Amino acid sequence: MEYVQGLVDEGDPAALSRALLLPGSGWWDDGLGVMAVLRGLPEDRRLGLARSFAGHLTPEWIGTDAGKRAPVLLAAVSRGFAQRSWCDAWEALLRDKADRLWSCGTEDDLWTCAHALLDAGRQPHDEVVGLLRRSALEGSWPRECVEPVLGRLRGPVLNPGDRWADRVLAELPVLGGPWHALVEHALRAPAGRPARSWDRRALALTDPLGPGRVRDAVIPWLDLAAEGGGRDDGAYDPYNLPALMGLVRLLPLLPPCPGSVRVLGTLVERPPLRTSLTGAAVRALARLPHDLGRPELHRLSSRVGHKLTRRQIHEALEP
């Protein structure tokens, strides 16, 4: 970082470009700091660097260190004059990452290229949006890196990748805008026990749609969720999980039916990994009107082996 800052201070664009493009300069380990320095340069200096970096996007540089670094460096200096071909290169880089990675905790080129793409007025693909959201939640990226990107994303209401979320995303365009608002409200479900204000807003959103109709749509979504999430080990997307818990909390507010009891029990018993969703499903069973969930809780109490879940079930069964 000090080496790069020294070259910036010297004002020699050719030396700076060579140092950034060629291997061995050692700046890559402090990529975010270097990108911030480049992004803050005056436009005339950024234009000169951009011409050098863009010259390394040609086929003869593919596979070389300089060819790999060039699009990222170009992204850092391109604000205000990005070209379509550069945006295509950033989009391809981001799509490749989204195809390979569940989340990204070390490769800061993810944020640099996404930032540049947004500066150029282009939105990342939905799968890239999912990668960015997951990386922000699961990584330890600084706020100044994450917020300028996440705050401008106009991606889907849920991340694609979890089977249940893919089903919701496929159905929402047909269901219509009010359903989109309902899923957004589910995303804002409070942690722990539901707040009355959240319940009141949920009821206000479901009433115009028909509470029974909402219930009949939500149950198949939760059936898919019981099979686990989109990560290799069955974990749920951390961005989607609050919405899933919100839908679980919504069920006791809707007209009860055997399907509600069944799917809540399945969410306690079947998912490959235990999450906070398990406790939410236990509490939802306890909140079903007319004690309709108690027989299922009794059944689960003799079948579930996880100590915390068993304790939650016993607490839910207490008078």
PDB file of C-alpha atoms in Angstrom:
ATOM      1  CA  MET A   1       0.000   0.000   0.000  1.00  0.00           C
ATOM      2  CA  GLU A   2       2.777   2.460   0.910  1.00  0.00           C
ATOM      3  CA  TYR A   3       4.616   1.504  -2.268  1.00  0.00           C
ATOM      4  CA  VAL A   4       1.567   2.222  -4.415  1.00  0.00           C
ATOM      5  CA  GLN A   5       0.841   5.462  -2.571  1.00  0.00           C
ATOM      6  CA  GLY A   6       4.435   6.510  -3.195  1.00  0.00           C
ATOM      7  CA  LEU A   7       4.047   5.931  -6.926  1.00  0.00           C
ATOM      8  CA  VAL A   8       0.803   7.893  -6.899  1.00  0.00           C
ATOM      9  CA  ASP A   9       2.545  10.779  -5.156  1.00  0.00           C
ATOM     10  CA  GLU A  10       5.373  10.723  -7.709  1.00  0.00           C
ATOM     11  CA  GLY A  11       2.851  11.292 -10.488  1.00  0.00           C
ATOM     12  CA  ASP A  12       4.368   8.810 -12.951  1.00  0.00           C
ATOM     13  CA  PRO A  13       1.369   7.015 -14.518  1.00  0.00           C
ATOM     14  CA  ALA A  14       3.504   4.587 -16.516  1.00  0.00           C
ATOM     15  CA  ALA A  15       5.407   3.424 -13.433  1.00  0.00           C
ATOM     16  CA  LEU A  16       2.185   3.157 -11.452  1.00  0.00           C
ATOM     17  CA  SER A  17       0.494   1.141 -14.191  1.00  0.00           C
ATOM     18  CA  ARG A  18       3.428  -1.255 -14.483  1.00  0.00           C
ATOM     19  CA  ALA A  19       3.591  -1.774 -10.731  1.00  0.00           C
ATOM     20  CA  LEU A  20      -0.114  -2.525 -10.521  1.00  0.00           C
ATOM     21  CA  LEU A  21      -0.285  -4.835 -13.517  1.00  0.00           C
ATOM     22  CA  LEU A  22       2.871  -6.875 -13.089  1.00  0.00           C
ATOM     23  CA  PRO A  23       3.316  -9.630 -10.492  1.00  0.00           C
ATOM     24  CA  GLY A  24       5.627  -9.225  -7.551  1.00  0.00           C
ATOM     25  CA  SER A  25       4.643  -5.739  -6.405  1.00  0.00           C
ATOM     26  CA  GLY A  26       2.832  -7.172  -3.381  1.00  0.00           C
ATOM     27  CA  TRP A  27      -0.075  -4.719  -3.376  1.00  0.00           C
ATOM     28  CA  TRP A  28      -2.763  -7.373  -3.968  1.00  0.00           C
ATOM     29  CA  ASP A  29      -2.942  -8.237  -0.262  1.00  0.00           C
ATOM     30  CA  ASP A  30      -4.179  -4.710   0.434  1.00  0.00           C
ATOM     31  CA  GLY A  31      -6.452  -4.569  -2.562  1.00  0.00           C
ATOM     32  CA  LEU A  32      -9.248  -2.554  -0.966  1.00  0.00           C
ATOM     33  CA  GLY A  33      -6.866   0.153   0.166  1.00  0.00           C
ATOM     34  CA  VAL A  34      -5.239   0.379  -3.247  1.00  0.00           C
ATOM     35  CA  MET A  35      -8.623   0.492  -4.981  1.00  0.00           C
ATOM     36  CA  ALA A  36      -9.715   3.332  -2.712  1.00  0.00           C
ATOM     37  CA  VAL A  37      -6.580   5.295  -3.626  1.00  0.00           C
ATOM     38  CA  LEU A  38      -7.161   4.747  -7.345  1.00  0.00           C
ATOM     39  CA  ARG A  39     -10.838   5.626  -7.090  1.00  0.00           C
ATOM     40  CA  GLY A  40      -9.932   8.926  -5.442  1.00  0.00           C
ATOM     41  CA  LEU A  41      -7.536  10.100  -8.157  1.00  0.00           C
ATOM     42  CA  PRO A  42      -8.507  13.073 -10.349  1.00  0.00           C
ATOM     43  CA  GLU A  43     -10.319  12.131 -13.531  1.00  0.00           C
ATOM     44  CA  ASP A  44      -7.457  13.017 -15.869  1.00  0.00           C
ATOM     45  CA  ARG A  45      -5.110  10.670 -14.016  1.00  0.00           C
ATOM     46  CA  ARG A  46      -7.727   7.936 -13.918  1.00  0.00           C
ATOM     47  CA  LEU A  47      -8.242   8.295 -17.674  1.00  0.00           C
ATOM     48  CA  GLY A  48      -4.558   7.737 -18.325  1.00  0.00           C
ATOM     49  CA  LEU A  49      -4.501   4.640 -16.148  1.00  0.00           C
ATOM     50  CA  ALA A  50      -7.708   3.363 -17.732  1.00  0.00           C
ATOM     51  CA  ARG A  51      -6.134   3.435 -21.191  1.00  0.00           C
ATOM     52  CA  SER A  52      -3.254   1.329 -19.929  1.00  0.00           C
ATOM     53  CA  PHE A  53      -5.452  -1.148 -18.075  1.00  0.00           C
ATOM     54  CA  ALA A  54      -7.918  -1.466 -20.978  1.00  0.00           C
ATOM     55  CA  GLY A  55      -5.035  -2.394 -23.248  1.00  0.00           C
ATOM     56  CA  HIS A  56      -4.616  -5.563 -21.203  1.00  0.00           C
ATOM     57  CA  LEU A  57      -8.159  -6.815 -21.827  1.00  0.00           C
ATOM     58  CA  THR A  58      -7.173  -8.089 -25.261  1.00  0.00           C
ATOM     59  CA  PRO A  59      -6.919 -11.830 -26.067  1.00  0.00           C
ATOM     60  CA  GLU A  60      -3.128 -12.008 -25.853  1.00  0.00           C
ATOM     61  CA  TRP A  61      -3.289 -11.107 -22.159  1.00  0.00           C
ATOM     62  CA  ILE A  62      -5.891 -13.744 -21.231  1.00  0.00           C
ATOM     63  CA  GLY A  63      -4.581 -16.054 -18.515  1.00  0.00           C
ATOM     64  CA  THR A  64      -1.680 -13.807 -17.542  1.00  0.00           C
ATOM     65  CA  ASP A  65      -1.362 -12.004 -14.211  1.00  0.00           C
ATOM     66  CA  ALA A  66      -1.738  -8.669 -15.952  1.00  0.00           C
ATOM     67  CA  GLY A  67      -4.800  -9.900 -17.827  1.00  0.00           C
ATOM     68  CA  LYS A  68      -6.421 -11.004 -14.572  1.00  0.00           C
ATOM     69  CA  ARG A  69      -5.656  -7.766 -12.760  1.00  0.00           C
ATOM     70  CA  ALA A  70      -6.563  -5.411 -15.603  1.00  0.00           C
ATOM     71  CA  PRO A  71     -10.392  -5.541 -15.362  1.00  0.00           C
ATOM     72  CA  VAL A  72     -10.294  -5.036 -11.595  1.00  0.00           C
ATOM     73  CA  LEU A  73      -7.888  -2.109 -11.826  1.00  0.00           C
ATOM     74  CA  LEU A  74      -9.950  -0.673 -14.644  1.00  0.00           C
ATOM     75  CA  ALA A  75     -13.034  -0.926 -12.448  1.00  0.00           C
ATOM     76  CA  ALA A  76     -11.322   1.148  -9.769  1.00  0.00           C
ATOM     77  CA  VAL A  77     -10.542   4.082 -12.078  1.00  0.00           C
ATOM     78  CA  SER A  78     -13.516   4.052 -14.465  1.00  0.00           C
ATOM     79  CA  ARG A  79     -16.064   6.220 -12.658  1.00  0.00           C
ATOM     80  CA  GLY A  80     -17.644   8.641 -15.095  1.00  0.00           C
ATOM     81  CA  PHE A  81     -16.336   7.185 -18.351  1.00  0.00           C
ATOM     82  CA  ALA A  82     -16.913   3.412 -18.305  1.00  0.00           C
ATOM     83  CA  GLN A  83     -17.333   1.779 -21.698  1.00  0.00           C
ATOM     84  CA  ARG A  84     -19.761  -1.000 -22.545  1.00  0.00           C
ATOM     85  CA  SER A  85     -16.997  -3.522 -23.226  1.00  0.00           C
ATOM     86  CA  TRP A  86     -15.528  -2.846 -19.786  1.00  0.00           C
ATOM     87  CA  CYS A  87     -18.925  -3.405 -18.178  1.00  0.00           C
ATOM     88  CA  ASP A  88     -19.226  -6.676 -20.075  1.00  0.00           C
ATOM     89  CA  ALA A  89     -15.843  -7.759 -18.689  1.00  0.00           C
ATOM     90  CA  TRP A  90     -16.863  -6.906 -15.119  1.00  0.00           C
ATOM     91  CA  GLU A  91     -20.174  -8.663 -15.537  1.00  0.00           C
ATOM     92  CA  ALA A  92     -18.453 -11.786 -16.849  1.00  0.00           C
ATOM     93  CA  LEU A  93     -16.042 -11.765 -13.905  1.00  0.00           C
ATOM     94  CA  LEU A  94     -18.903 -11.405 -11.435  1.00  0.00           C
ATOM     95  CA  ARG A  95     -21.017 -14.090 -13.102  1.00  0.00           C
ATOM     96  CA  ASP A  96     -18.071 -16.477 -12.959  1.00  0.00           C
ATOM     97  CA  LYS A  97     -17.707 -15.858  -9.232  1.00  0.00           C
ATOM     98  CA  ALA A  98     -21.427 -16.369  -8.660  1.00  0.00           C
ATOM     99  CA  ASP A  99     -21.248 -19.686 -10.514  1.00  0.00           C
ATOM    100  CA  ARG A 100     -18.331 -20.901  -8.375  1.00  0.00           C
ATOM    101  CA  LEU A 101     -18.818 -19.417  -4.929  1.00  0.00           C
ATOM    102  CA  TRP A 102     -21.481 -19.468  -2.229  1.00  0.00           C
ATOM    103  CA  SER A 103     -19.957 -16.407  -0.573  1.00  0.00           C
ATOM    104  CA  CYS A 104     -16.741 -14.468  -0.912  1.00  0.00           C
ATOM    105  CA  GLY A 105     -14.674 -13.528   2.118  1.00  0.00           C
ATOM    106  CA  THR A 106     -11.305 -12.606   0.644  1.00  0.00           C
ATOM    107  CA  GLU A 107     -11.615 -11.687  -3.035  1.00  0.00           C
ATOM    108  CA  ASP A 108     -12.225  -7.946  -2.902  1.00  0.00           C
ATOM    109  CA  ASP A 109     -12.457  -7.696  -6.696  1.00  0.00           C
ATOM    110  CA  LEU A 110     -16.080  -8.744  -6.163  1.00  0.00           C
ATOM    111  CA  TRP A 111     -16.868  -5.373  -4.595  1.00  0.00           C
ATOM    112  CA  THR A 112     -14.632  -3.314  -6.879  1.00  0.00           C
ATOM    113  CA  CYS A 113     -16.240  -4.662 -10.056  1.00  0.00           C
ATOM    114  CA  ALA A 114     -19.773  -4.497  -8.653  1.00  0.00           C
ATOM    115  CA  HIS A 115     -19.157  -0.891  -7.601  1.00  0.00           C
ATOM    116  CA  ALA A 116     -17.943   0.005 -11.093  1.00  0.00           C
ATOM    117  CA  LEU A 117     -20.856  -1.744 -12.772  1.00  0.00           C
ATOM    118  CA  LEU A 118     -23.338   0.183 -10.640  1.00  0.00           C
ATOM    119  CA  ASP A 119     -21.485   3.447 -11.273  1.00  0.00           C
ATOM    120  CA  ALA A 120     -21.948   2.751 -14.982  1.00  0.00           C
ATOM    121  CA  GLY A 121     -25.707   2.367 -14.500  1.00  0.00           C
ATOM    122  CA  ARG A 122     -25.865  -1.407 -14.896  1.00  0.00           C
ATOM    123  CA  GLN A 123     -27.373  -3.754 -12.350  1.00  0.00           C
ATOM    124  CA  PRO A 124     -25.646  -7.071 -11.596  1.00  0.00           C
ATOM    125  CA  HIS A 125     -27.383 -10.305 -12.503  1.00  0.00           C
ATOM    126  CA  ASP A 126     -29.637 -11.806  -9.819  1.00  0.00           C
ATOM    127  CA  GLU A 127     -27.142 -14.567  -8.980  1.00  0.00           C
ATOM    128  CA  VAL A 128     -24.440 -11.939  -8.488  1.00  0.00           C
ATOM    129  CA  VAL A 129     -26.770  -9.964  -6.224  1.00  0.00           C
ATOM    130  CA  GLY A 130     -27.175 -13.120  -4.146  1.00  0.00           C
ATOM    131  CA  LEU A 131     -23.414 -13.583  -3.915  1.00  0.00           C
ATOM    132  CA  LEU A 132     -22.949  -9.967  -2.835  1.00  0.00           C
ATOM    133  CA  ARG A 133     -25.644 -10.203  -0.161  1.00  0.00           C
ATOM    134  CA  ARG A 134     -24.335 -13.490   1.227  1.00  0.00           C
ATOM    135  CA  SER A 135     -20.751 -12.250   1.199  1.00  0.00           C
ATOM    136  CA  ALA A 136     -21.739  -9.149   3.141  1.00  0.00           C
ATOM    137  CA  LEU A 137     -23.531 -11.246   5.761  1.00  0.00           C
ATOM    138  CA  GLU A 138     -20.980 -14.024   6.104  1.00  0.00           C
ATOM    139  CA  GLY A 139     -17.754 -12.058   5.617  1.00  0.00           C
ATOM    140  CA  SER A 140     -16.101  -9.271   7.558  1.00  0.00           C
ATOM    141  CA  TRP A 141     -15.964  -6.645   4.840  1.00  0.00           C
ATOM    142  CA  PRO A 142     -15.653  -3.001   5.940  1.00  0.00           C
ATOM    143  CA  ARG A 143     -18.771  -0.863   5.674  1.00  0.00           C
ATOM    144  CA  GLU A 144     -17.173   1.547   3.221  1.00  0.00           C
ATOM    145  CA  CYS A 145     -16.674  -1.382   0.869  1.00  0.00           C
ATOM    146  CA  VAL A 146     -20.119  -2.958   1.191  1.00  0.00           C
ATOM    147  CA  GLU A 147     -22.601  -0.127   1.656  1.00  0.00           C
ATOM    148  CA  PRO A 148     -21.998   1.730  -1.643  1.00  0.00           C
ATOM    149  CA  VAL A 149     -22.831  -1.514  -3.435  1.00  0.00           C
ATOM    150  CA  LEU A 150     -25.656  -3.035  -1.394  1.00  0.00           C
ATOM    151  CA  GLY A 151     -27.463   0.280  -1.102  1.00  0.00           C
ATOM    152  CA  ARG A 152     -27.880   0.508  -4.878  1.00  0.00           C
ATOM    153  CA  LEU A 153     -28.851  -3.053  -5.724  1.00  0.00           C
ATOM    154  CA  ARG A 154     -32.297  -3.521  -7.231  1.00  0.00           C
ATOM    155  CA  GLY A 155     -32.139  -7.276  -7.122  1.00  0.00           C
ATOM    156  CA  PRO A 156     -34.894  -9.773  -6.386  1.00  0.00           C
ATOM    157  CA  VAL A 157     -36.737  -9.700  -3.080  1.00  0.00           C
ATOM    158  CA  LEU A 158     -35.071 -13.041  -2.234  1.00  0.00           C
ATOM    159  CA  ASN A 159     -31.777 -14.498  -3.351  1.00  0.00           C
ATOM    160  CA  PRO A 160     -32.108 -17.278  -5.914  1.00  0.00           C
ATOM    161  CA  GLY A 161     -30.558 -20.618  -5.031  1.00  0.00           C
ATOM    162  CA  ASP A 162     -32.704 -21.983  -2.202  1.00  0.00           C
ATOM    163  CA  ARG A 163     -35.379 -24.163  -3.806  1.00  0.00           C
ATOM    164  CA  TRP A 164     -38.158 -22.585  -1.781  1.00  0.00           C
ATOM    165  CA  ALA A 165     -36.966 -19.089  -2.703  1.00  0.00           C
ATOM    166  CA  ASP A 166     -36.756 -20.026  -6.381  1.00  0.00           C
ATOM    167  CA  ARG A 167     -40.386 -21.147  -6.172  1.00  0.00           C
ATOM    168  CA  VAL A 168     -41.426 -17.868  -4.547  1.00  0.00           C
ATOM    169  CA  LEU A 169     -39.538 -15.821  -7.133  1.00  0.00           C
ATOM    170  CA  ALA A 170     -41.169 -17.789  -9.952  1.00  0.00           C
ATOM    171  CA  GLU A 171     -44.673 -17.261  -8.556  1.00  0.00           C
ATOM    172  CA  LEU A 172     -44.480 -13.620  -7.478  1.00  0.00           C
ATOM    173  CA  PRO A 173     -44.837 -12.120 -10.989  1.00  0.00           C
ATOM    174  CA  VAL A 174     -48.101 -14.025 -11.399  1.00  0.00           C
ATOM    175  CA  LEU A 175     -49.348 -13.359  -7.875  1.00  0.00           C
ATOM    176  CA  GLY A 176     -48.776  -9.607  -8.181  1.00  0.00           C
ATOM    177  CA  GLY A 177     -47.323  -6.643  -6.324  1.00  0.00           C
ATOM    178  CA  PRO A 178     -49.149  -7.028  -2.984  1.00  0.00           C
ATOM    179  CA  TRP A 179     -47.570 -10.465  -2.582  1.00  0.00           C
ATOM    180  CA  HIS A 180     -44.170  -8.918  -3.161  1.00  0.00           C
ATOM    181  CA  ALA A 181     -44.892  -6.548  -0.270  1.00  0.00           C
ATOM    182  CA  LEU A 182     -45.862  -9.512   1.908  1.00  0.00           C
ATOM    183  CA  VAL A 183     -42.561 -11.293   1.226  1.00  0.00           C
ATOM    184  CA  GLU A 184     -40.689  -8.056   1.915  1.00  0.00           C
ATOM    185  CA  HIS A 185     -42.506  -7.835   5.241  1.00  0.00           C
ATOM    186  CA  ALA A 186     -41.520 -11.425   6.004  1.00  0.00           C
ATOM    187  CA  LEU A 187     -37.888 -10.411   5.438  1.00  0.00           C
ATOM    188  CA  ARG A 188     -38.271  -7.876   8.236  1.00  0.00           C
ATOM    189  CA  ALA A 189     -39.561 -10.403  10.760  1.00  0.00           C
ATOM    190  CA  PRO A 190     -38.064  -9.614  14.174  1.00  0.00           C
ATOM    191  CA  ALA A 191     -35.600 -12.020  15.721  1.00  0.00           C
ATOM    192  CA  GLY A 192     -36.941 -14.125  18.566  1.00  0.00           C
ATOM    193  CA  ARG A 193     -40.597 -13.935  19.426  1.00  0.00           C
ATOM    194  CA  PRO A 194     -42.854 -12.028  17.024  1.00  0.00           C
ATOM    195  CA  ALA A 195     -43.682  -8.419  17.798  1.00  0.00           C
ATOM    196  CA  ARG A 196     -47.318  -7.363  17.807  1.00  0.00           C
ATOM    197  CA  SER A 197     -46.549  -4.542  15.390  1.00  0.00           C
ATOM    198  CA  TRP A 198     -45.156  -7.076  12.913  1.00  0.00           C
ATOM    199  CA  ASP A 199     -48.266  -9.235  13.338  1.00  0.00           C
ATOM    200  CA  ARG A 200     -50.581  -6.279  12.749  1.00  0.00           C
ATOM    201  CA  ARG A 201     -48.780  -5.309   9.564  1.00  0.00           C
ATOM    202  CA  ALA A 202     -48.775  -8.925   8.376  1.00  0.00           C
ATOM    203  CA  LEU A 203     -52.540  -9.145   8.863  1.00  0.00           C
ATOM    204  CA  ALA A 204     -53.045  -5.850   7.047  1.00  0.00           C
ATOM    205  CA  LEU A 205     -51.104  -7.215   4.082  1.00  0.00           C
ATOM    206  CA  THR A 206     -52.848 -10.597   3.991  1.00  0.00           C
ATOM    207  CA  ASP A 207     -56.436  -9.404   4.419  1.00  0.00           C
ATOM    208  CA  PRO A 208     -56.808  -7.955   0.882  1.00  0.00           C
ATOM    209  CA  LEU A 209     -55.226 -11.081  -0.596  1.00  0.00           C
ATOM    210  CA  GLY A 210     -57.450 -13.498   1.284  1.00  0.00           C
ATOM    211  CA  PRO A 211     -55.925 -15.156   4.361  1.00  0.00           C
ATOM    212  CA  GLY A 212     -56.868 -18.633   3.176  1.00  0.00           C
ATOM    213  CA  ARG A 213     -55.319 -18.009  -0.216  1.00  0.00           C
ATOM    214  CA  VAL A 214     -52.122 -16.762   1.408  1.00  0.00           C
ATOM    215  CA  ARG A 215     -51.984 -19.848   3.618  1.00  0.00           C
ATOM    216  CA  ASP A 216     -52.439 -22.140   0.614  1.00  0.00           C
ATOM    217  CA  ALA A 217     -49.545 -20.418  -1.170  1.00  0.00           C
ATOM    218  CA  VAL A 218     -47.213 -20.340   1.824  1.00  0.00           C
ATOM    219  CA  ILE A 219     -47.541 -24.014   2.789  1.00  0.00           C
ATOM    220  CA  PRO A 220     -45.961 -25.352  -0.459  1.00  0.00           C
ATOM    221  CA  TRP A 221     -43.138 -22.818  -0.094  1.00  0.00           C
ATOM    222  CA  LEU A 222     -42.448 -24.099   3.402  1.00  0.00           C
ATOM    223  CA  ASP A 223     -42.670 -27.707   2.211  1.00  0.00           C
ATOM    224  CA  LEU A 224     -39.768 -26.979  -0.119  1.00  0.00           C
ATOM    225  CA  ALA A 225     -37.911 -25.148   2.641  1.00  0.00           C
ATOM    226  CA  ALA A 226     -38.088 -28.266   4.813  1.00  0.00           C
ATOM    227  CA  GLU A 227     -35.746 -29.946   2.321  1.00  0.00           C
ATOM    228  CA  GLY A 228     -33.003 -27.460   3.188  1.00  0.00           C
ATOM    229  CA  GLY A 229     -31.322 -24.528   1.516  1.00  0.00           C
ATOM    230  CA  GLY A 230     -29.112 -24.036  -1.486  1.00  0.00           C
ATOM    231  CA  ARG A 231     -25.665 -24.501   0.036  1.00  0.00           C
ATOM    232  CA  ASP A 232     -23.942 -27.838  -0.525  1.00  0.00           C
ATOM    233  CA  ASP A 233     -24.615 -28.937   3.057  1.00  0.00           C
ATOM    234  CA  GLY A 234     -28.253 -27.838   2.963  1.00  0.00           C
ATOM    235  CA  ALA A 235     -27.766 -24.527   4.766  1.00  0.00           C
ATOM    236  CA  TYR A 236     -30.201 -21.745   3.956  1.00  0.00           C
ATOM    237  CA  ASP A 237     -29.122 -18.541   2.308  1.00  0.00           C
ATOM    238  CA  PRO A 238     -28.566 -16.179   5.273  1.00  0.00           C
ATOM    239  CA  TYR A 239     -30.273 -13.335   3.423  1.00  0.00           C
ATOM    240  CA  ASN A 240     -33.376 -15.462   2.812  1.00  0.00           C
ATOM    241  CA  LEU A 241     -33.590 -17.021   6.266  1.00  0.00           C
ATOM    242  CA  PRO A 242     -35.390 -14.068   7.938  1.00  0.00           C
ATOM    243  CA  ALA A 243     -38.085 -14.219   5.244  1.00  0.00           C
ATOM    244  CA  LEU A 244     -38.480 -17.932   5.828  1.00  0.00           C
ATOM    245  CA  MET A 245     -38.900 -17.337   9.544  1.00  0.00           C
ATOM    246  CA  GLY A 246     -41.387 -14.580   8.782  1.00  0.00           C
ATOM    247  CA  LEU A 247     -43.513 -16.935   6.687  1.00  0.00           C
ATOM    248  CA  VAL A 248     -43.419 -19.482   9.507  1.00  0.00           C
ATOM    249  CA  ARG A 249     -44.558 -16.810  11.954  1.00  0.00           C
ATOM    250  CA  LEU A 250     -47.300 -15.800   9.558  1.00  0.00           C
ATOM    251  CA  LEU A 251     -49.006 -19.213   9.531  1.00  0.00           C
ATOM    252  CA  PRO A 252     -50.577 -18.988  13.035  1.00  0.00           C
ATOM    253  CA  LEU A 253     -52.168 -15.679  12.000  1.00  0.00           C
ATOM    254  CA  LEU A 254     -53.966 -17.335   9.073  1.00  0.00           C
ATOM    255  CA  PRO A 255     -56.986 -19.664   9.104  1.00  0.00           C
ATOM    256  CA  PRO A 256     -55.740 -22.959  10.572  1.00  0.00           C
ATOM    257  CA  CYS A 257     -55.742 -26.186   8.616  1.00  0.00           C
ATOM    258  CA  PRO A 258     -54.078 -29.612   8.923  1.00  0.00           C
ATOM    259  CA  GLY A 259     -51.517 -28.560   6.324  1.00  0.00           C
ATOM    260  CA  SER A 260     -50.260 -25.779   8.578  1.00  0.00           C
ATOM    261  CA  VAL A 261     -49.677 -28.235  11.427  1.00  0.00           C
ATOM    262  CA  ARG A 262     -48.009 -30.746   9.141  1.00  0.00           C
ATOM    263  CA  VAL A 263     -45.588 -28.335   7.474  1.00  0.00           C
ATOM    264  CA  LEU A 264     -44.556 -26.719  10.755  1.00  0.00           C
ATOM    265  CA  GLY A 265     -43.811 -30.141  12.200  1.00  0.00           C
ATOM    266  CA  THR A 266     -41.824 -31.003   9.103  1.00  0.00           C
ATOM    267  CA  LEU A 267     -39.744 -27.848   9.509  1.00  0.00           C
ATOM    268  CA  VAL A 268     -38.839 -28.974  13.023  1.00  0.00           C
ATOM    269  CA  GLU A 269     -38.005 -32.521  12.035  1.00  0.00           C
ATOM    270  CA  ARG A 270     -36.657 -32.647   8.492  1.00  0.00           C
ATOM    271  CA  PRO A 271     -34.152 -29.860   7.558  1.00  0.00           C
ATOM    272  CA  PRO A 272     -30.585 -31.192   7.240  1.00  0.00           C
ATOM    273  CA  LEU A 273     -29.180 -28.460   9.493  1.00  0.00           C
ATOM    274  CA  ARG A 274     -30.677 -27.015  12.640  1.00  0.00           C
ATOM    275  CA  THR A 275     -31.146 -23.238  12.480  1.00  0.00           C
ATOM    276  CA  SER A 276     -33.181 -20.582  14.240  1.00  0.00           C
ATOM    277  CA  LEU A 277     -35.970 -21.649  11.898  1.00  0.00           C
ATOM    278  CA  THR A 278     -36.448 -24.770  14.024  1.00  0.00           C
ATOM    279  CA  GLY A 279     -37.334 -22.754  17.103  1.00  0.00           C
ATOM    280  CA  ALA A 280     -39.565 -20.478  15.042  1.00  0.00           C
ATOM    281  CA  ALA A 281     -41.531 -23.507  13.808  1.00  0.00           C
ATOM    282  CA  VAL A 282     -41.909 -24.801  17.377  1.00  0.00           C
ATOM    283  CA  ARG A 283     -43.242 -21.428  18.521  1.00  0.00           C
ATOM    284  CA  ALA A 284     -45.571 -21.255  15.533  1.00  0.00           C
ATOM    285  CA  LEU A 285     -47.049 -24.645  16.432  1.00  0.00           C
ATOM    286  CA  ALA A 286     -47.650 -23.378  19.955  1.00  0.00           C
ATOM    287  CA  ARG A 287     -49.355 -20.250  18.594  1.00  0.00           C
ATOM    288  CA  LEU A 288     -51.843 -22.064  16.369  1.00  0.00           C
ATOM    289  CA  PRO A 289     -55.376 -21.299  17.565  1.00  0.00           C
ATOM    290  CA  HIS A 290     -57.430 -23.774  19.585  1.00  0.00           C
ATOM    291  CA  ASP A 291     -54.267 -25.675  20.617  1.00  0.00           C
ATOM    292  CA  LEU A 292     -54.221 -27.317  17.202  1.00  0.00           C
ATOM    293  CA  GLY A 293     -50.439 -27.617  17.319  1.00  0.00           C
ATOM    294  CA  ARG A 294     -50.204 -29.414  20.661  1.00  0.00           C
ATOM    295  CA  PRO A 295     -50.635 -32.975  19.333  1.00  0.00           C
ATOM    296  CA  GLU A 296     -47.840 -32.338  16.838  1.00  0.00           C
ATOM    297  CA  LEU A 297     -45.626 -30.904  19.572  1.00  0.00           C
ATOM    298  CA  HIS A 298     -46.268 -34.017  21.681  1.00  0.00           C
ATOM    299  CA  ARG A 299     -45.351 -36.210  18.717  1.00  0.00           C
ATOM    300  CA  LEU A 300     -42.170 -34.233  18.087  1.00  0.00           C
ATOM    301  CA  SER A 301     -41.172 -34.363  21.751  1.00  0.00           C
ATOM    302  CA  SER A 302     -40.681 -38.118  21.457  1.00  0.00           C
ATOM    303  CA  ARG A 303     -38.901 -38.007  18.099  1.00  0.00           C
ATOM    304  CA  VAL A 304     -36.520 -35.049  18.161  1.00  0.00           C
ATOM    305  CA  GLY A 305     -33.068 -35.759  19.555  1.00  0.00           C
ATOM    306  CA  HIS A 306     -31.532 -32.282  19.490  1.00  0.00           C
ATOM    307  CA  LYS A 307     -31.332 -31.062  23.099  1.00  0.00           C
ATOM    308  CA  LEU A 308     -32.135 -27.411  22.444  1.00  0.00           C
ATOM    309  CA  THR A 309     -35.052 -28.290  20.184  1.00  0.00           C
ATOM    310  CA  ARG A 310     -36.423 -30.737  22.749  1.00  0.00           C
ATOM    311  CA  ARG A 311     -36.227 -28.050  25.419  1.00  0.00           C
ATOM    312  CA  GLN A 312     -38.042 -25.588  23.148  1.00  0.00           C
ATOM    313  CA  ILE A 313     -40.767 -28.162  22.536  1.00  0.00           C
ATOM    314  CA  HIS A 314     -41.198 -28.856  26.247  1.00  0.00           C
ATOM    315  CA  GLU A 315     -41.363 -25.124  26.968  1.00  0.00           C
ATOM    316  CA  ALA A 316     -43.997 -24.712  24.260  1.00  0.00           C
ATOM    317  CA  LEU A 317     -46.071 -27.481  25.845  1.00  0.00           C
ATOM    318  CA  GLU A 318     -46.005 -25.922  29.295  1.00  0.00           C
ATOM    319  CA  PRO A 319     -49.379 -24.494  30.344  1.00  0.00           C
TER     320      PRO A 319
END
